[in-house]
PDB file of C-alpha atoms and ligand atoms in Angstrom:
ATOM      1  CA  MET A   1     144.033 147.168  77.779  1.00 85.00           C
ATOM      2  CA  ARG A   2     143.137 144.947  75.221  1.00 96.00           C
ATOM      3  CA  LYS A   3     140.471 142.714  75.669  1.00 95.00           C
ATOM      4  CA  GLN A   4     139.848 138.979  75.142  1.00 97.00           C
ATOM      5  CA  ILE A   5     137.381 137.749  72.934  1.00 98.00           C
ATOM      6  CA  VAL A   6     135.667 134.769  71.567  1.00 98.00           C
ATOM      7  CA  ALA A   7     133.803 135.194  68.513  1.00 98.00           C
ATOM      8  CA  GLY A   8     131.776 132.601  66.811  1.00 98.00           C
ATOM      9  CA  ASN A   9     131.630 133.169  63.129  1.00 98.00           C
ATOM     10  CA  TRP A  10     128.261 130.841  62.070  1.00 98.00           C
ATOM     11  CA  LYS A  11     128.750 131.073  58.619  1.00 98.00           C
ATOM     12  CA  MET A  12     126.042 129.798  56.057  1.00 98.00           C
ATOM     13  CA  ASN A  13     124.656 127.635  58.979  1.00 98.00           C
ATOM     14  CA  LYS A  14     121.517 127.840  61.142  1.00 98.00           C
ATOM     15  CA  ASN A  15     118.179 128.494  59.776  1.00 98.00           C
ATOM     16  CA  VAL A  16     116.223 131.099  62.379  1.00 98.00           C
ATOM     17  CA  GLN A  17     114.664 128.492  64.802  1.00 98.00           C
ATOM     18  CA  GLU A  18     118.247 126.931  65.097  1.00 98.00           C
ATOM     19  CA  SER A  19     120.138 130.553  65.688  1.00 98.00           C
ATOM     20  CA  THR A  20     117.690 131.801  68.144  1.00 98.00           C
ATOM     21  CA  GLN A  21     118.136 128.176  70.147  1.00 98.00           C
ATOM     22  CA  LEU A  22     121.846 128.146  69.891  1.00 98.00           C
ATOM     23  CA  ALA A  23     121.465 132.096  70.576  1.00 98.00           C
ATOM     24  CA  SER A  24     119.534 131.572  73.464  1.00 98.00           C
ATOM     25  CA  GLU A  25     121.518 128.450  74.876  1.00 98.00           C
ATOM     26  CA  ILE A  26     124.469 130.829  74.731  1.00 98.00           C
ATOM     27  CA  VAL A  27     122.764 133.907  76.691  1.00 98.00           C
ATOM     28  CA  ALA A  28     121.537 131.245  79.538  1.00 97.00           C
ATOM     29  CA  GLU A  29     125.650 130.171  79.825  1.00 96.00           C
ATOM     30  CA  VAL A  30     126.836 133.553  80.017  1.00 95.00           C
ATOM     31  CA  LYS A  31     124.818 134.675  82.349  1.00 92.00           C
ATOM     32  CA  ASP A  32     126.160 133.144  85.111  1.00 86.00           C
ATOM     33  CA  LEU A  33     129.920 133.525  83.897  1.00 88.00           C
ATOM     34  CA  ASN A  34     132.295 136.319  85.513  1.00 86.00           C
ATOM     35  CA  LEU A  35     133.025 137.489  81.902  1.00 88.00           C
ATOM     36  CA  ASP A  36     135.663 139.934  83.294  1.00 85.00           C
ATOM     37  CA  ASN A  37     137.512 141.489  80.542  1.00 92.00           C
ATOM     38  CA  THR A  38     135.884 138.793  77.910  1.00 95.00           C
ATOM     39  CA  ARG A  39     133.794 139.612  75.092  1.00 97.00           C
ATOM     40  CA  VAL A  40     131.475 137.056  73.673  1.00 98.00           C
ATOM     41  CA  ILE A  41     130.371 137.510  70.088  1.00 98.00           C
ATOM     42  CA  VAL A  42     127.924 135.767  67.947  1.00 98.00           C
ATOM     43  CA  THR A  43     127.573 136.280  64.169  1.00 98.00           C
ATOM     44  CA  PRO A  44     124.556 134.770  62.687  1.00 98.00           C
ATOM     45  CA  THR A  45     124.017 134.822  58.924  1.00 98.00           C
ATOM     46  CA  PHE A  46     122.009 138.011  57.580  1.00 98.00           C
ATOM     47  CA  VAL A  47     118.439 137.272  57.729  1.00 98.00           C
ATOM     48  CA  ASN A  48     118.591 135.626  61.395  1.00 98.00           C
ATOM     49  CA  ILE A  49     120.671 138.709  62.937  1.00 98.00           C
ATOM     50  CA  SER A  50     117.420 140.665  64.054  1.00 98.00           C
ATOM     51  CA  GLU A  51     116.037 137.746  65.958  1.00 98.00           C
ATOM     52  CA  VAL A  52     119.003 136.907  67.664  1.00 98.00           C
ATOM     53  CA  VAL A  53     119.469 140.808  68.195  1.00 98.00           C
ATOM     54  CA  LYS A  54     115.991 140.067  70.253  1.00 98.00           C
ATOM     55  CA  VAL A  55     117.672 136.615  72.105  1.00 98.00           C
ATOM     56  CA  ALA A  56     120.971 138.310  73.254  1.00 98.00           C
ATOM     57  CA  LYS A  57     119.223 141.939  74.418  1.00 97.00           C
ATOM     58  CA  GLY A  58     120.310 142.624  77.677  1.00 95.00           C
ATOM     59  CA  SER A  59     123.065 139.899  77.461  1.00 96.00           C
ATOM     60  CA  ALA A  60     126.592 140.118  77.494  1.00 96.00           C
ATOM     61  CA  VAL A  61     126.258 138.454  74.116  1.00 98.00           C
ATOM     62  CA  GLU A  62     126.979 140.584  71.164  1.00 98.00           C
ATOM     63  CA  VAL A  63     125.651 140.198  67.657  1.00 98.00           C
ATOM     64  CA  ALA A  64     127.511 140.748  64.554  1.00 98.00           C
ATOM     65  CA  ALA A  65     127.593 140.579  60.928  1.00 98.00           C
ATOM     66  CA  GLN A  66     129.837 138.051  58.698  1.00 98.00           C
ATOM     67  CA  ASN A  67     130.206 140.699  56.125  1.00 98.00           C
ATOM     68  CA  MET A  68     128.789 144.119  54.676  1.00 98.00           C
ATOM     69  CA  HIS A  69     128.879 145.765  51.172  1.00 98.00           C
ATOM     70  CA  GLN A  70     131.292 149.133  50.767  1.00 98.00           C
ATOM     71  CA  ALA A  71     128.790 151.265  49.084  1.00 98.00           C
ATOM     72  CA  LYS A  72     126.562 153.337  51.140  1.00 98.00           C
ATOM     73  CA  SER A  73     123.129 152.199  49.363  1.00 98.00           C
ATOM     74  CA  GLY A  74     121.677 151.841  45.638  1.00 98.00           C
ATOM     75  CA  ALA A  75     121.539 149.393  43.381  1.00 98.00           C
ATOM     76  CA  PHE A  76     123.657 146.153  44.372  1.00 98.00           C
ATOM     77  CA  THR A  77     121.271 143.527  44.480  1.00 98.00           C
ATOM     78  CA  GLY A  78     121.976 140.865  47.481  1.00 97.00           C
ATOM     79  CA  GLU A  79     123.665 143.061  48.983  1.00 98.00           C
ATOM     80  CA  ILE A  80     123.796 144.807  52.658  1.00 98.00           C
ATOM     81  CA  SER A  81     125.112 148.139  53.927  1.00 98.00           C
ATOM     82  CA  ALA A  82     126.664 149.118  57.140  1.00 98.00           C
ATOM     83  CA  GLU A  83     123.838 151.519  57.798  1.00 98.00           C
ATOM     84  CA  MET A  84     121.574 148.255  57.799  1.00 98.00           C
ATOM     85  CA  LEU A  85     123.522 146.382  60.273  1.00 98.00           C
ATOM     86  CA  THR A  86     123.667 149.543  62.448  1.00 98.00           C
ATOM     87  CA  SER A  87     119.980 150.271  62.017  1.00 98.00           C
ATOM     88  CA  LEU A  88     119.763 146.490  64.090  1.00 97.00           C
ATOM     89  CA  GLY A  89     121.771 148.083  66.637  1.00 97.00           C
ATOM     90  CA  LEU A  90     124.790 145.854  65.772  1.00 98.00           C
ATOM     91  CA  LYS A  91     127.954 147.371  66.536  1.00 98.00           C
ATOM     92  CA  THR A  92     130.559 144.898  65.135  1.00 98.00           C
ATOM     93  CA  VAL A  93     131.355 143.263  61.538  1.00 98.00           C
ATOM     94  CA  ILE A  94     133.778 140.712  60.403  1.00 98.00           C
ATOM     95  CA  LEU A  95     135.185 141.653  56.947  1.00 98.00           C
ATOM     96  CA  GLY A  96     138.404 140.002  54.777  1.00 98.00           C
ATOM     97  CA  HIS A  97     137.316 136.174  55.954  1.00 98.00           C
ATOM     98  CA  SER A  98     139.440 133.781  53.546  1.00 98.00           C
ATOM     99  CA  GLU A  99     135.854 132.512  52.473  1.00 97.00           C
ATOM    100  CA  ARG A 100     135.141 135.968  51.342  1.00 98.00           C
ATOM    101  CA  ARG A 101     138.502 136.081  49.417  1.00 98.00           C
ATOM    102  CA  GLU A 102     138.338 133.072  47.967  1.00 96.00           C
ATOM    103  CA  TYR A 103     134.598 132.595  46.814  1.00 97.00           C
ATOM    104  CA  PHE A 104     133.270 135.853  46.497  1.00 98.00           C
ATOM    105  CA  GLY A 105     136.548 137.571  45.036  1.00 97.00           C
ATOM    106  CA  GLU A 106     137.230 139.942  47.714  1.00 98.00           C
ATOM    107  CA  THR A 107     140.516 141.651  47.221  1.00 98.00           C
ATOM    108  CA  ASP A 108     142.614 143.700  49.761  1.00 98.00           C
ATOM    109  CA  ALA A 109     141.500 146.843  47.753  1.00 98.00           C
ATOM    110  CA  ILE A 110     137.780 146.159  48.179  1.00 98.00           C
ATOM    111  CA  LEU A 111     138.535 145.137  51.712  1.00 98.00           C
ATOM    112  CA  ALA A 112     140.356 148.805  52.391  1.00 98.00           C
ATOM    113  CA  GLU A 113     137.167 150.233  50.944  1.00 98.00           C
ATOM    114  CA  LYS A 114     134.933 147.822  53.007  1.00 98.00           C
ATOM    115  CA  VAL A 115     136.741 148.880  56.109  1.00 98.00           C
ATOM    116  CA  ASP A 116     136.392 152.664  55.517  1.00 98.00           C
ATOM    117  CA  ALA A 117     132.918 151.892  55.074  1.00 98.00           C
ATOM    118  CA  ALA A 118     132.150 150.094  58.314  1.00 98.00           C
ATOM    119  CA  LEU A 119     134.509 152.777  60.500  1.00 98.00           C
ATOM    120  CA  ALA A 120     132.406 155.852  58.899  1.00 98.00           C
ATOM    121  CA  ASN A 121     129.296 153.977  60.022  1.00 98.00           C
ATOM    122  CA  GLY A 122     130.832 153.755  63.802  1.00 98.00           C
ATOM    123  CA  LEU A 123     131.024 150.043  63.149  1.00 98.00           C
ATOM    124  CA  GLU A 124     134.072 147.916  64.776  1.00 98.00           C
ATOM    125  CA  VAL A 125     136.037 145.835  62.279  1.00 98.00           C
ATOM    126  CA  ILE A 126     136.891 142.310  63.117  1.00 98.00           C
ATOM    127  CA  PHE A 127     139.513 142.071  60.179  1.00 98.00           C
ATOM    128  CA  CYS A 128     140.506 138.555  59.060  1.00 98.00           C
ATOM    129  CA  PHE A 129     144.067 137.535  57.030  1.00 98.00           C
ATOM    130  CA  GLY A 130     146.244 134.359  57.019  1.00 98.00           C
ATOM    131  CA  GLU A 131     148.433 132.463  54.191  1.00 97.00           C
ATOM    132  CA  VAL A 132     147.164 129.279  52.375  1.00 96.00           C
ATOM    133  CA  LEU A 133     149.525 126.369  52.647  1.00 94.00           C
ATOM    134  CA  GLU A 134     151.586 126.828  49.510  1.00 94.00           C
ATOM    135  CA  ASP A 135     152.547 130.310  51.426  1.00 96.00           C
ATOM    136  CA  ARG A 136     153.888 128.390  54.653  1.00 95.00           C
ATOM    137  CA  LYS A 137     155.441 125.982  52.858  1.00 93.00           C
ATOM    138  CA  ALA A 138     157.499 128.512  50.867  1.00 96.00           C
ATOM    139  CA  GLY A 139     158.172 130.594  53.475  1.00 96.00           C
ATOM    140  CA  ASN A 140     156.207 133.408  52.741  1.00 97.00           C
ATOM    141  CA  HIS A 141     153.387 133.867  55.510  1.00 98.00           C
ATOM    142  CA  PHE A 142     154.888 136.656  56.785  1.00 98.00           C
ATOM    143  CA  SER A 143     155.214 138.639  53.784  1.00 98.00           C
ATOM    144  CA  VAL A 144     151.528 137.713  52.917  1.00 98.00           C
ATOM    145  CA  VAL A 145     150.039 138.626  56.365  1.00 98.00           C
ATOM    146  CA  GLU A 146     151.976 141.727  56.059  1.00 98.00           C
ATOM    147  CA  SER A 147     150.839 142.676  53.152  1.00 98.00           C
ATOM    148  CA  GLN A 148     147.284 141.855  53.815  1.00 98.00           C
ATOM    149  CA  ILE A 149     147.113 143.749  56.691  1.00 98.00           C
ATOM    150  CA  LYS A 150     148.829 146.819  54.911  1.00 98.00           C
ATOM    151  CA  ASN A 151     146.918 147.190  51.929  1.00 98.00           C
ATOM    152  CA  ALA A 152     143.788 147.106  53.813  1.00 98.00           C
ATOM    153  CA  LEU A 153     144.452 148.759  57.121  1.00 98.00           C
ATOM    154  CA  PHE A 154     147.836 150.890  56.931  1.00 98.00           C
ATOM    155  CA  HIS A 155     146.277 153.863  55.218  1.00 98.00           C
ATOM    156  CA  LEU A 156     144.217 154.369  58.298  1.00 98.00           C
ATOM    157  CA  PRO A 157     144.802 157.189  61.256  1.00 98.00           C
ATOM    158  CA  ALA A 158     146.042 155.720  64.622  1.00 98.00           C
ATOM    159  CA  ASP A 159     143.078 156.407  66.274  1.00 98.00           C
ATOM    160  CA  ALA A 160     141.090 154.441  63.795  1.00 98.00           C
ATOM    161  CA  TRP A 161     142.683 151.660  65.193  1.00 98.00           C
ATOM    162  CA  LYS A 162     140.636 151.277  68.743  1.00 98.00           C
ATOM    163  CA  ASN A 163     137.524 150.209  66.267  1.00 98.00           C
ATOM    164  CA  ILE A 164     139.581 147.050  64.714  1.00 98.00           C
ATOM    165  CA  VAL A 165     140.181 144.024  65.804  1.00 98.00           C
ATOM    166  CA  LEU A 166     142.437 141.497  64.106  1.00 98.00           C
ATOM    167  CA  ALA A 167     141.983 137.811  63.512  1.00 98.00           C
ATOM    168  CA  TYR A 168     145.086 135.653  61.805  1.00 98.00           C
ATOM    169  CA  GLU A 169     143.016 132.582  60.292  1.00 98.00           C
ATOM    170  CA  PRO A 170     145.827 130.573  58.176  1.00 97.00           C
ATOM    171  CA  VAL A 171     143.491 129.171  55.516  1.00 96.00           C
ATOM    172  CA  TRP A 172     145.248 125.767  56.025  1.00 94.00           C
ATOM    173  CA  ALA A 173     144.095 125.738  59.475  1.00 93.00           C
ATOM    174  CA  ILE A 174     140.367 126.789  58.456  1.00 91.00           C
ATOM    175  CA  GLY A 175     137.599 123.786  58.734  1.00 87.00           C
ATOM    176  CA  THR A 176     140.792 121.223  58.874  1.00 88.00           C
ATOM    177  CA  GLY A 177     141.032 120.249  62.239  1.00 85.00           C
ATOM    178  CA  GLU A 178     144.430 121.088  61.475  1.00 84.00           C
ATOM    179  CA  THR A 179     145.116 124.151  64.101  1.00 88.00           C
ATOM    180  CA  ALA A 180     148.360 126.048  64.249  1.00 91.00           C
ATOM    181  CA  SER A 181     150.555 124.711  67.173  1.00 95.00           C
ATOM    182  CA  PRO A 182     150.470 127.746  69.808  1.00 96.00           C
ATOM    183  CA  GLU A 183     153.949 128.576  69.234  1.00 97.00           C
ATOM    184  CA  GLN A 184     152.821 129.175  65.560  1.00 96.00           C
ATOM    185  CA  ALA A 185     149.908 130.837  66.026  1.00 97.00           C
ATOM    186  CA  GLN A 186     152.180 133.069  69.141  1.00 98.00           C
ATOM    187  CA  GLU A 187     154.933 133.944  66.306  1.00 98.00           C
ATOM    188  CA  MET A 188     152.848 134.964  64.133  1.00 98.00           C
ATOM    189  CA  HIS A 189     150.644 137.165  66.397  1.00 98.00           C
ATOM    190  CA  ALA A 190     154.241 138.443  68.098  1.00 98.00           C
ATOM    191  CA  PHE A 191     155.013 139.583  63.995  1.00 98.00           C
ATOM    192  CA  ILE A 192     151.888 141.003  63.717  1.00 98.00           C
ATOM    193  CA  ARG A 193     151.537 143.417  66.746  1.00 98.00           C
ATOM    194  CA  LYS A 194     155.534 144.226  65.668  1.00 98.00           C
ATOM    195  CA  ILE A 195     154.237 145.688  62.227  1.00 98.00           C
ATOM    196  CA  VAL A 196     151.961 147.406  63.841  1.00 98.00           C
ATOM    197  CA  THR A 197     153.932 149.235  66.418  1.00 98.00           C
ATOM    198  CA  ASP A 198     156.565 150.155  63.440  1.00 98.00           C
ATOM    199  CA  LYS A 199     153.795 151.445  61.528  1.00 98.00           C
ATOM    200  CA  TYR A 200     151.917 153.274  64.296  1.00 98.00           C
ATOM    201  CA  ASN A 201     153.536 152.415  68.035  1.00 98.00           C
ATOM    202  CA  THR A 202     153.521 150.642  71.092  1.00 97.00           C
ATOM    203  CA  GLU A 203     149.785 151.985  72.652  1.00 98.00           C
ATOM    204  CA  VAL A 204     148.170 151.255  69.062  1.00 98.00           C
ATOM    205  CA  ALA A 205     149.988 147.725  69.127  1.00 98.00           C
ATOM    206  CA  GLY A 206     149.430 147.054  72.576  1.00 98.00           C
ATOM    207  CA  ASP A 207     145.753 147.886  72.884  1.00 98.00           C
ATOM    208  CA  VAL A 208     144.706 145.817  69.155  1.00 98.00           C
ATOM    209  CA  SER A 209     142.901 142.745  70.215  1.00 98.00           C
ATOM    210  CA  ILE A 210     144.642 139.827  67.612  1.00 98.00           C
ATOM    211  CA  LEU A 211     142.440 136.735  67.308  1.00 98.00           C
ATOM    212  CA  TYR A 212     143.241 133.329  66.198  1.00 97.00           C
ATOM    213  CA  GLY A 213     140.894 131.231  64.092  1.00 97.00           C
ATOM    214  CA  GLY A 214     141.142 127.761  62.937  1.00 96.00           C
ATOM    215  CA  SER A 215     140.287 124.383  63.972  1.00 94.00           C
ATOM    216  CA  VAL A 216     140.410 125.931  67.884  1.00 96.00           C
ATOM    217  CA  ASN A 217     138.424 123.652  69.714  1.00 96.00           C
ATOM    218  CA  PRO A 218     137.987 122.751  73.552  1.00 96.00           C
ATOM    219  CA  GLY A 219     140.475 120.428  73.428  1.00 95.00           C
ATOM    220  CA  ASN A 220     143.000 122.943  72.126  1.00 95.00           C
ATOM    221  CA  ALA A 221     142.110 126.068  73.146  1.00 96.00           C
ATOM    222  CA  LYS A 222     143.704 126.845  76.569  1.00 96.00           C
ATOM    223  CA  GLU A 223     147.068 126.397  75.319  1.00 97.00           C
ATOM    224  CA  ILE A 224     146.816 128.786  72.162  1.00 97.00           C
ATOM    225  CA  PHE A 225     145.128 131.473  74.335  1.00 96.00           C
ATOM    226  CA  SER A 226     147.343 131.353  76.959  1.00 97.00           C
ATOM    227  CA  LYS A 227     149.758 132.539  74.435  1.00 97.00           C
ATOM    228  CA  GLU A 228     150.929 136.053  75.174  1.00 97.00           C
ATOM    229  CA  ASP A 229     150.027 137.827  72.251  1.00 98.00           C
ATOM    230  CA  VAL A 230     146.426 135.327  71.406  1.00 98.00           C
ATOM    231  CA  ASP A 231     143.679 137.676  72.517  1.00 98.00           C
ATOM    232  CA  GLY A 232     141.048 135.180  71.690  1.00 97.00           C
ATOM    233  CA  GLY A 233     139.558 133.270  68.846  1.00 98.00           C
ATOM    234  CA  LEU A 234     137.346 133.204  66.020  1.00 98.00           C
ATOM    235  CA  ILE A 235     135.530 130.186  66.238  1.00 98.00           C
ATOM    236  CA  GLY A 236     133.734 128.343  63.127  1.00 97.00           C
ATOM    237  CA  GLY A 237     132.751 124.845  63.580  1.00 97.00           C
ATOM    238  CA  ALA A 238     132.958 124.911  67.332  1.00 97.00           C
ATOM    239  CA  ALA A 239     130.893 127.619  67.588  1.00 98.00           C
ATOM    240  CA  LEU A 240     127.547 125.746  66.376  1.00 98.00           C
ATOM    241  CA  LYS A 241     127.176 124.343  69.641  1.00 98.00           C
ATOM    242  CA  ALA A 242     126.270 125.998  72.955  1.00 98.00           C
ATOM    243  CA  GLU A 243     128.470 123.491  75.068  1.00 97.00           C
ATOM    244  CA  SER A 244     131.640 123.831  72.975  1.00 98.00           C
ATOM    245  CA  PHE A 245     131.573 127.611  72.644  1.00 98.00           C
ATOM    246  CA  ILE A 246     130.927 128.240  75.905  1.00 97.00           C
ATOM    247  CA  ALA A 247     133.798 125.844  76.858  1.00 96.00           C
ATOM    248  CA  LEU A 248     136.202 127.934  74.672  1.00 96.00           C
ATOM    249  CA  VAL A 249     134.924 131.282  76.782  1.00 95.00           C
ATOM    250  CA  ASN A 250     135.974 129.337  79.919  1.00 94.00           C
ATOM    251  CA  SER A 251     139.370 128.410  78.516  1.00 92.00           C
ATOM    252  CA  PHE A 252     140.371 131.731  79.568  1.00 84.00           C
TER     253      PHE A 252
HETATM  254  P1  13P B   1     136.889 126.463  61.909  1.00 57.67           P
HETATM  255  O1  13P B   1     137.079 126.579  63.472  1.00 57.67           O
HETATM  256  O2  13P B   1     135.696 125.580  61.877  1.00 57.67           O
HETATM  257  O3  13P B   1     138.407 126.187  61.548  1.00 57.67           O
HETATM  258  O4  13P B   1     136.301 127.936  60.709  1.00 57.67           O
HETATM  259  C1  13P B   1     137.616 129.214  61.520  1.00 57.67           C
HETATM  260  C2  13P B   1     136.752 130.375  60.759  1.00 57.67           C
HETATM  261  O5  13P B   1     136.987 130.301  59.627  1.00 57.67           O
HETATM  262  C3  13P B   1     136.260 131.186  61.653  1.00 57.67           C
HETATM  263  O6  13P B   1     136.002 132.387  60.982  1.00 57.67           O
END
């Protein structure tokens, strides 16, 4: 059965003291929750990962990375490899975030390589994709999402999908305060599950968690998360405070 996931993407926010403080607060709150089928993930920026790992140790809070390079090692100044992440005990990495695509030139082809490198190192991938506003206005959102998923993930064998989590993040809803309606999210998530079914089978499609991301907050999460094909959220702004992040976890 697929898991429900609430993942906080801290992006380039919080220094080491602020990161450990926020992680401590989340760990303290999560201790008293009956998480059942729900995973709670936080993703600090690279330099703060090891300190946050120490804080989260022994708790139900998982720590993940926001990105990684596709090469094994070598002359790639400023980059981080999959093996560096696993050596810290990490099990999960976010790949394909729209900010990586837009500001750092990450293409579908690069992302396919990153996905392969992550999986080869035993990492689970939270794979992000989503259309820009012009695509939605032009009615191209389904074909854009389909090609993003196809180009980066459909070369994988079916059994690799146990380490894939999908995150639909319409770019027009990220950090804008404008959320996709629960119906828009459900419509897209059902479409995604259908294309995965068509490419693989109902088992792969039924087991993959599909998260929604884009201005999720404690006021709108319950309704979005209640949709049949929405298995949780990838959260930006509302993940930066323990109170709102925990409220999102409690929305299930
Ligand atoms: P916001 O929740 O701030 O819109 O960010 C969403 C996001 O990009 C998560 O990866």
